[in-house]
PDB file of C-alpha atoms in Angstrom:
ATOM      1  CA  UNK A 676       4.793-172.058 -70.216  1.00 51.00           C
ATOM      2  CA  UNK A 677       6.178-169.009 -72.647  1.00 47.00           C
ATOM      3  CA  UNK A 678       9.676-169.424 -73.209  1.00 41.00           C
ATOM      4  CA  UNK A 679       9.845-173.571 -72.825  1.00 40.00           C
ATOM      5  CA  UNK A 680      10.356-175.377 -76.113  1.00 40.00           C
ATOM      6  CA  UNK A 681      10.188-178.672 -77.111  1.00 43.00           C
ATOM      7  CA  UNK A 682      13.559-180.463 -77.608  1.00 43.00           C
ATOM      8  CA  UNK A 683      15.516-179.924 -81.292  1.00 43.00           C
ATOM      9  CA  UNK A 684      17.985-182.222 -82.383  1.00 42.00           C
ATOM     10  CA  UNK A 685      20.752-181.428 -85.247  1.00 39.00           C
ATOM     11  CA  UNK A 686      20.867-183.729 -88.105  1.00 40.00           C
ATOM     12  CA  UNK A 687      24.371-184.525 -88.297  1.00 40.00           C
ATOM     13  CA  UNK A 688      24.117-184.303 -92.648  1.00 42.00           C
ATOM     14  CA  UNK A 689      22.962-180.792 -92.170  1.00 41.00           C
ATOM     15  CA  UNK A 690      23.334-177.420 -90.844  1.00 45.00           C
ATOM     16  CA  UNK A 691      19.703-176.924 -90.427  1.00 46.00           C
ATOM     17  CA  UNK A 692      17.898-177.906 -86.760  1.00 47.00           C
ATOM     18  CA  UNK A 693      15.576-181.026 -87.700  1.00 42.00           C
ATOM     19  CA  UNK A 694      12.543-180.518 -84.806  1.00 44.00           C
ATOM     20  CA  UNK A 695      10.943-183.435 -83.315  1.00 47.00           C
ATOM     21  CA  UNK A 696       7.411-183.514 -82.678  1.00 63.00           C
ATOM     22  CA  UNK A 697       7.889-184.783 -78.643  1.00 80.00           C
ATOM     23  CA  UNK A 698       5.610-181.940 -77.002  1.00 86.00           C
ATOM     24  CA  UNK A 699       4.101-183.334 -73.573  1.00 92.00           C
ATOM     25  CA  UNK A 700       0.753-183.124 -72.477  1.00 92.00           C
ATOM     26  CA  UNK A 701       0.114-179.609 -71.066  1.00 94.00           C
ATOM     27  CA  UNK A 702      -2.782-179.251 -68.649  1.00 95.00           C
ATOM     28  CA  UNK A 703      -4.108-176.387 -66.674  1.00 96.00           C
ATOM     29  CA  UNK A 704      -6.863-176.773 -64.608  1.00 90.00           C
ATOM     30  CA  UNK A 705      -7.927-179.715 -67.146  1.00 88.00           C
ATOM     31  CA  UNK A 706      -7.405-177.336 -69.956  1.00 94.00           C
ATOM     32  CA  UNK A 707      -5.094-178.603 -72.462  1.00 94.00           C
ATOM     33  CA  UNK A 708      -2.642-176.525 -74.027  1.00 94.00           C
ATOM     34  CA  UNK A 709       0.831-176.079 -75.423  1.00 91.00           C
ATOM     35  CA  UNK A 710       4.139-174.391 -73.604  1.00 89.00           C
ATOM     36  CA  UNK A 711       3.849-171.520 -76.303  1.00 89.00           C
ATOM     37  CA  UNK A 712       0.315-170.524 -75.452  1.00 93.00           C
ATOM     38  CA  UNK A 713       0.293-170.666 -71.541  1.00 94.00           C
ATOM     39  CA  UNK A 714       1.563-167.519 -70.031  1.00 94.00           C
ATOM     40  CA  UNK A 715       1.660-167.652 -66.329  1.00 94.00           C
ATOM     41  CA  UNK A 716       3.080-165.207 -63.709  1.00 94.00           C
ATOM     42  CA  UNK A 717       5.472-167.774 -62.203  1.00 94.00           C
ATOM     43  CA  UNK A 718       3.955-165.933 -58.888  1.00 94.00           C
ATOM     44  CA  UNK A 719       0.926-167.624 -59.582  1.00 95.00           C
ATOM     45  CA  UNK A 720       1.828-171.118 -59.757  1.00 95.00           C
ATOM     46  CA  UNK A 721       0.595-173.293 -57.483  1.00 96.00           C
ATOM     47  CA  UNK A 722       2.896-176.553 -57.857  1.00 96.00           C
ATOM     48  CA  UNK A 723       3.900-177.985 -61.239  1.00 96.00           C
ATOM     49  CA  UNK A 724       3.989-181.704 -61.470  1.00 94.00           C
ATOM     50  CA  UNK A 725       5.514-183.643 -64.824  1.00 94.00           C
ATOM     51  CA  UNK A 726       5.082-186.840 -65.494  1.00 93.00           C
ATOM     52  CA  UNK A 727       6.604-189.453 -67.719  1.00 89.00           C
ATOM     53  CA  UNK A 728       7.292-192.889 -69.270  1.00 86.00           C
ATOM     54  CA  UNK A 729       4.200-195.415 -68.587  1.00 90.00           C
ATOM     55  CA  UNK A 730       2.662-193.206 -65.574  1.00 87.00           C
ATOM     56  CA  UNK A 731       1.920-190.502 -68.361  1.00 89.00           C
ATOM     57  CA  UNK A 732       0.782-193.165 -70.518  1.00 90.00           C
ATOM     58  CA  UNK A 733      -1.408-195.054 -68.094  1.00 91.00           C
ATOM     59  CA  UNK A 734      -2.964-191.882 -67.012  1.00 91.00           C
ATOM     60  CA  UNK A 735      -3.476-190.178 -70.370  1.00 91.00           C
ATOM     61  CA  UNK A 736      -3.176-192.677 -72.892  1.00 91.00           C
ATOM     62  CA  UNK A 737      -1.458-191.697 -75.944  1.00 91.00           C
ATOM     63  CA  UNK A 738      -2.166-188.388 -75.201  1.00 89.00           C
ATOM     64  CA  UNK A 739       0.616-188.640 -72.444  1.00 90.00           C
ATOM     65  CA  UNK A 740       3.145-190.672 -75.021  1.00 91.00           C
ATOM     66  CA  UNK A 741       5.310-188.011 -74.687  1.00 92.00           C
ATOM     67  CA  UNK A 742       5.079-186.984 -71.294  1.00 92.00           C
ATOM     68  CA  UNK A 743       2.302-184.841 -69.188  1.00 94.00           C
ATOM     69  CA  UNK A 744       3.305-181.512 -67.898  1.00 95.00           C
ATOM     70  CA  UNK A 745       0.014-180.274 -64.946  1.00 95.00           C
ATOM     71  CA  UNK A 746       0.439-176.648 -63.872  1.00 96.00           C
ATOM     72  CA  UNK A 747      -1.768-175.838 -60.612  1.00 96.00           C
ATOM     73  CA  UNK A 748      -2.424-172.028 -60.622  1.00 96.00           C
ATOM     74  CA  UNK A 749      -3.163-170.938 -57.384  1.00 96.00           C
ATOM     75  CA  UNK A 750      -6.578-170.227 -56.506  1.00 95.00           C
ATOM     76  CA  UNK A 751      -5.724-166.005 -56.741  1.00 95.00           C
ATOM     77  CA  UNK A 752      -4.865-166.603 -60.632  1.00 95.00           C
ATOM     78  CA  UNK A 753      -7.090-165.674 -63.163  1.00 96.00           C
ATOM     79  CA  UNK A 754      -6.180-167.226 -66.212  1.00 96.00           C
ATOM     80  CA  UNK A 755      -8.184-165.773 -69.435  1.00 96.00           C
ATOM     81  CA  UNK A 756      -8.896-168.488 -72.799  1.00 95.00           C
ATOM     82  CA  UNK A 757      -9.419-166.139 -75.814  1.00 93.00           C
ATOM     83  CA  UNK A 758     -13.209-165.643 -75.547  1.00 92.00           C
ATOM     84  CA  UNK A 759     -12.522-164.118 -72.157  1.00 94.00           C
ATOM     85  CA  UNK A 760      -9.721-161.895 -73.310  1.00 94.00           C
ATOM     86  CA  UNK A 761     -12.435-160.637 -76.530  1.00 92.00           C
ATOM     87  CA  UNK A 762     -14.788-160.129 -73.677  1.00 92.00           C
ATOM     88  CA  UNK A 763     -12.479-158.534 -70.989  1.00 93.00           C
ATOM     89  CA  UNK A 764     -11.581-156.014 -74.033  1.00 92.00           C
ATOM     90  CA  UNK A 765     -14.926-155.412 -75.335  1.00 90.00           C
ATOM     91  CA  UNK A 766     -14.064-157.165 -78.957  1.00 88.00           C
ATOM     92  CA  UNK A 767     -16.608-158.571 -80.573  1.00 80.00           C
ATOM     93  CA  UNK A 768     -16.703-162.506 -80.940  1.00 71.00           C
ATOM     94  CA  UNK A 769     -16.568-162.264 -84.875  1.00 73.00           C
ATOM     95  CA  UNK A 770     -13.546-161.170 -84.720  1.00 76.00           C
ATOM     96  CA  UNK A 771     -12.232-164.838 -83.051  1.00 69.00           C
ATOM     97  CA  UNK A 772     -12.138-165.343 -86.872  1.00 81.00           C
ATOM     98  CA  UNK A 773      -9.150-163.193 -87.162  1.00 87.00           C
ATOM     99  CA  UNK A 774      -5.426-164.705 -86.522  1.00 88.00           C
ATOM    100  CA  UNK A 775      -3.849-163.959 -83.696  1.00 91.00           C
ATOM    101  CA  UNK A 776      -1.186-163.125 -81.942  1.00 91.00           C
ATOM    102  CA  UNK A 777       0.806-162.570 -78.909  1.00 93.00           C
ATOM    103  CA  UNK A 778       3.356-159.271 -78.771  1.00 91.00           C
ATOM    104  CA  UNK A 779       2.952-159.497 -82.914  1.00 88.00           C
ATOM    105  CA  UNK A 780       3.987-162.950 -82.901  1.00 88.00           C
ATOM    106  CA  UNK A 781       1.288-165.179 -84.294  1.00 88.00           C
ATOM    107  CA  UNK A 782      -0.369-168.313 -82.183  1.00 91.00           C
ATOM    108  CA  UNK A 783      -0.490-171.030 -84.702  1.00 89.00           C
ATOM    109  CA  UNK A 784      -3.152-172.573 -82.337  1.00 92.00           C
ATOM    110  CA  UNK A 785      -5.402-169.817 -80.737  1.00 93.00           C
ATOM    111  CA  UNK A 786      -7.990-171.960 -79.143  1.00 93.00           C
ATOM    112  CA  UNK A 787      -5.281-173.316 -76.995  1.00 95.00           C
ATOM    113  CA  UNK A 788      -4.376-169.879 -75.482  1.00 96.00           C
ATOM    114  CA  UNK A 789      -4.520-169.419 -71.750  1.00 96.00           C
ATOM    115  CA  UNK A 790      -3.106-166.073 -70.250  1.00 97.00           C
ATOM    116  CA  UNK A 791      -2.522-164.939 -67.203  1.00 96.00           C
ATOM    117  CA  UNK A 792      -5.162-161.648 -66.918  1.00 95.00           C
ATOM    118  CA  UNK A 793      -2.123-159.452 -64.749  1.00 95.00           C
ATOM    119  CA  UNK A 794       0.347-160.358 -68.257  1.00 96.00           C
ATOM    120  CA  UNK A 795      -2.294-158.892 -70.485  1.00 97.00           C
ATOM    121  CA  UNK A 796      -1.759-155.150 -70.796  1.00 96.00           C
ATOM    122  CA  UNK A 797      -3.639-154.753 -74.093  1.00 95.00           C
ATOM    123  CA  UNK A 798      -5.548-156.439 -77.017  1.00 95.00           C
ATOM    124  CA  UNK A 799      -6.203-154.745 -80.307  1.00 92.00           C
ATOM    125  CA  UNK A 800      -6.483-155.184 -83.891  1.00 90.00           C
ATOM    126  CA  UNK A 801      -3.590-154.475 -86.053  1.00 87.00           C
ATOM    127  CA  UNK A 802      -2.142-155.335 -89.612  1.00 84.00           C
ATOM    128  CA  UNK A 803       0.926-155.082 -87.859  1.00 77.00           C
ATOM    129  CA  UNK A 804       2.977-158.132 -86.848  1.00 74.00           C
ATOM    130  CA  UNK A 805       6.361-160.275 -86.563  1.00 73.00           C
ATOM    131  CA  UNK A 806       6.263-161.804 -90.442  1.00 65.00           C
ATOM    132  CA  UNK A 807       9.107-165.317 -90.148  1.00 65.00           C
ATOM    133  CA  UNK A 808      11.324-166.016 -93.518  1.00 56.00           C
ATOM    134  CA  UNK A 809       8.671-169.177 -94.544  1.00 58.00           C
ATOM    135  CA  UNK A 810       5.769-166.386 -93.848  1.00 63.00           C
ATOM    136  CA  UNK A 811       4.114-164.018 -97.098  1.00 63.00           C
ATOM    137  CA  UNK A 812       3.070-160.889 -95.157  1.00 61.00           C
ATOM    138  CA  UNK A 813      -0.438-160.002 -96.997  1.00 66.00           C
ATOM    139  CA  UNK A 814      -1.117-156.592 -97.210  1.00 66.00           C
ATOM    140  CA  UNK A 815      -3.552-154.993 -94.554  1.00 76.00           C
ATOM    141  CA  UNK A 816      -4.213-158.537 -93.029  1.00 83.00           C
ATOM    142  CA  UNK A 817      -5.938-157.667 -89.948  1.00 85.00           C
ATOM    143  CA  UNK A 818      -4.875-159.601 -86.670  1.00 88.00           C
ATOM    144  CA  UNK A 819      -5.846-159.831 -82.951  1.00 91.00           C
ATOM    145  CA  UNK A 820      -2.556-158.629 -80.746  1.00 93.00           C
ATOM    146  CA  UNK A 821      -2.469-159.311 -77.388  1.00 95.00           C
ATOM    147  CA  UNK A 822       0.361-157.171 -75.747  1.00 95.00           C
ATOM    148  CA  UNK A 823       1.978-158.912 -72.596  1.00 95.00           C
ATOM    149  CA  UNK A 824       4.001-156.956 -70.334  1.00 93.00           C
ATOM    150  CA  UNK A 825       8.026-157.518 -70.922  1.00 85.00           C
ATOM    151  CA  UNK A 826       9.491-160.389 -69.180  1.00 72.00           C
ATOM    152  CA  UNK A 827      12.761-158.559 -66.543  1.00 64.00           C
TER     153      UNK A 827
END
């Protein structure tokens, strides 16, 4: 869900954050994805169930290693993969090529975004975006931006 992140622990030899690859499982309606590419109305959550330790295991196999996180939307929600968003916007599909990104920040892993359709309040194509420190920004790159109304 946008704003969870999985854990980071300091290195005690270093000033830098050393980040541990411990993500659980997220499902949505059997659709798996990752905390930074759901965005849910909280409104429109049904029940949120986590599970851990051998039950996630059992269940999922190692896919659940590190824990299984099942959001229920409820039945009202209309939650939009990317294909539905291109659609819903009248983009055409060759442009799934392009990068994307969410409020100019860019979605390392697009096929795993699932949106909330009463978040999205636009989607265009842009050379402008968020550009992080390890990031080159190329010159008229063109991404897909889909603008989310701001969190209060």
């Amino acid at each position: 869900i946008l704003g969870l992140t999985p854990n980071a622990q300091t290195n005690p030899l270093s000033a830098r954050p050393v980040r541990i690859d411990n993500k659980p499982l997220f499902l949505v309606d059997n659709f798996k994805t990752e905390s930074n590419s759901l965005v849910i109305d909280p409104n429109n959550i049904e029940s949120v169930t986590v599970l851990k330790d051998s039950t996630s295991v059992a269940k999922y196999g190692q896919e659940g290693k590190n824990g299984v996180v099942i959001v229920v939307p409820k039945k009202t929600a209309r939650l939009l993969q990317l294909d539905k968003i291109l659609d819903k916007y009248n983009l055409s599909h060759h442009l799934n090529q392009l990068k994307v990104c969410i409020n100019k920040t860019l979605m390392p892993n697009p096929h795993l975004i699932l949106i909330d359709e009463t978040l999205i309040i636009n989607v265009e194509v842009t050379t402008e975006r968020i550009w992080k420190n390890s990031e080159a920004p190329t010159t008229n790159e063109k991404f897909i931006n889909i603008v989310l109304k701001a969190r209060k």
